[in-house]
Amino acid sequence: MKRLAAFLLMLVLLTGCAPKQVSTTVFAMDTVMKLSVYGDEAVLDEAEALIHQLEAQVSVTREGSELYSLNHTGSGTVTGHAKELLDRALALCSRTDGALDISIYPVVRSWGFTTGEYRVPDEEALASLLSHVDYKKIDFDAGSGAVSLSPDMEIDLGSVTKGYLSSCLIALFRENGITSALVNLGGNVQALGTKPDGSLWQVAVQDPKNDSYLGVLSIADQAVITSGGYERYFEEDGKTYWHIIDPATGAPAQSGLISVTIVGTDGTTCDALSTALFVMGLENAADFWTASDDFEAIFVTEDNTVYITQGLQDSFTLSEDHSKMELQVITRD
Ligand code: ADP
Ligand code: MG
């Protein structure tokens, strides 16, 4: 009897101490999303519902979404997560002084990045589209969620949605008592806690020039979000055009950077800054980092140098086949 009781107690302790890993893959927002949680299967259903709900609200191509009707009528109301996301996005447009501008959408479309029918737009047409780009002209009441756009303006939250979503998923897991989880939304990663054994998560950072890994980041409780010229681009007359647009010119950002990875605790911030700092270029991005205290970054330049901010010195390592690359540390002094 005693032995049986001891055995049962052991079993309870073992299963109690080490929740099993459950995972799922969801395809949404044009992205393969992998969710991996140490805990109960039921939370994955809730997570999946959250993903589809956010997509249904903020998709710019889905008729009937809050953003779709806003873009097509010039005014509307955003609710719940869409309201929170728009509020956060506008604050980040302002924080980056317009390097991030959610009203760049008509320009992105004119280059064909929304459909895959790529083309270099006609200069006059581009100038005309660009004259309507200015996030400051978005009239948004964060209380009621009422939004109105100036004429010919359209907005898209694609540059921040996945980071916002990963933070929401992590919050959902936490509310459900989970202490260890990892989400990977098309290469944008966010971790809850450490691995169950207490060790750090190892997150690979993609080499922007090919399919291999540039290096590995060891993290806990953080998001790792990358914007790269390699993600979506086309070539014409020997020139490469990618999907990150400089709102100052209306053309793909030619800043000398080919990828920017942001590491921080808030997914929305990381996603916004990965796009914005790509636009800014290394020097301005480094100054921006110096003046901030909520993220670290990895920059890869066209000439193949890797720059990391000083907070990543102990957590980032170049992969073996990249160990000969030049690695520079950006410091605050
Ligand atoms: P991805 O969505 O590929 O992970 P990003 O987070 O960098 O990459 O977002 C890029 C998307 O954001 C582009 O596809 C485009 O729709 C939009 N975009 C491009 N340039 C800007 C910009 N300067 N500000 C806001 N959104 C942008
Ligand atoms: Mg982004």
Coordinates of N, CA and C and ligand atoms in Angstrom, one line a residue, residues 98-102 104-105 108 113 156 158-160 162 188 225-228 231-232 243-247 271 274-275 279, ligand 1:
G98 N 8.6 59.0 -38.4 CA 8.0 58.7 -39.7 C 8.9 57.7 -40.5
A99 N 10.0 57.1 -40.0 CA 10.7 56.1 -40.7 C 9.7 54.9 -40.8
L100 N 8.9 54.7 -39.8 CA 7.8 53.8 -39.9 C 6.6 54.7 -40.2
D101 N 5.8 54.4 -41.3 CA 4.6 55.1 -41.6 C 3.6 54.2 -42.1
I102 N 2.5 54.0 -41.3 CA 1.5 53.0 -41.7 C 0.7 53.4 -42.9
I104 N 2.0 54.2 -45.7 CA 2.8 54.0 -46.9 C 2.1 53.0 -47.9
Y105 N 1.1 52.4 -47.4 CA 0.5 51.3 -48.2 C 0.2 51.5 -49.7
V108 N 3.5 51.0 -51.4 CA 3.9 49.6 -51.4 C 3.2 48.9 -52.5
F113 N 4.2 45.0 -54.4 CA 4.5 44.1 -53.3 C 3.3 43.5 -52.6
D156 N -2.0 50.4 -43.5 CA -1.7 48.9 -43.4 C -0.9 48.7 -42.2
G158 N 0.7 45.9 -41.4 CA 1.5 44.7 -41.7 C 2.9 44.8 -41.1
S159 N 3.5 46.0 -40.9 CA 4.8 46.1 -40.4 C 4.9 45.8 -38.9
V160 N 3.7 45.8 -38.2 CA 3.7 45.6 -36.8 C 2.8 44.5 -36.3
K162 N 2.6 41.2 -36.7 CA 3.1 39.9 -36.2 C 3.8 40.1 -34.9
N188 N 9.7 35.4 -37.1 CA 9.7 36.3 -35.9 C 9.3 35.5 -34.7
I225 N 12.9 39.8 -33.7 CA 12.2 40.1 -34.9 C 13.1 40.7 -36.0
T226 N 13.1 40.2 -37.2 CA 14.0 40.6 -38.2 C 13.2 41.2 -39.4
S227 N 13.7 42.3 -39.9 CA 13.3 42.7 -41.3 C 14.5 42.6 -42.2
G228 N 14.3 42.0 -43.3 CA 15.4 41.8 -44.2 C 14.9 42.1 -45.7
E231 N 13.5 39.2 -47.8 CA 12.2 38.5 -47.5 C 11.3 38.6 -48.7
R232 N 11.2 39.8 -49.3 CA 10.4 40.0 -50.5 C 11.0 41.0 -51.4
H243 N 10.8 45.1 -50.2 CA 9.5 45.6 -49.8 C 9.6 46.5 -48.6
I244 N 10.7 47.0 -48.2 CA 10.8 48.0 -47.1 C 11.1 49.3 -47.8
I245 N 10.1 50.2 -47.6 CA 10.1 51.5 -48.4 C 10.5 52.6 -47.5
D246 N 11.3 53.5 -48.0 CA 11.6 54.7 -47.3 C 10.5 55.7 -47.5
P247 N 9.7 56.1 -46.5 CA 8.6 57.0 -46.7 C 9.1 58.4 -47.2
D271 N 8.9 44.7 -33.7 CA 8.5 44.6 -35.1 C 8.6 46.0 -35.8
S274 N 12.2 47.0 -36.3 CA 13.0 46.3 -37.3 C 12.7 46.9 -38.6
T275 N 11.5 47.3 -38.9 CA 11.2 48.0 -40.2 C 11.8 49.4 -40.2
V279 N 15.1 51.3 -42.4 CA 14.9 52.6 -43.2 C 16.0 53.6 -42.8
Ligands
ADP1 P1 7.6 41.3 -42.7 O1 6.1 41.6 -42.6 O2 8.0 40.8 -44.1 O3 8.1 40.4 -41.6 P2 8.3 43.9 -41.8 O4 7.8 43.8 -40.5 O5 9.6 44.6 -42.0 O6 8.4 42.6 -42.6 O7 7.1 44.7 -42.6 C1 7.3 45.0 -44.0 C2 6.0 45.4 -44.5 O8 5.5 46.6 -44.0 C3 6.0 45.6 -46.0 O9 5.6 44.4 -46.7 C4 5.1 46.7 -46.3 O10 3.8 46.3 -46.5 C5 5.1 47.5 -45.1 N1 6.1 48.6 -45.1 C6 7.2 48.8 -45.9 N2 7.9 49.9 -45.6 C7 7.2 50.4 -44.5 C8 7.4 51.6 -43.7 N3 8.5 52.4 -43.9 N4 6.6 51.9 -42.7 C9 5.5 51.0 -42.5 N5 5.3 49.9 -43.2 C10 6.1 49.6 -44.2

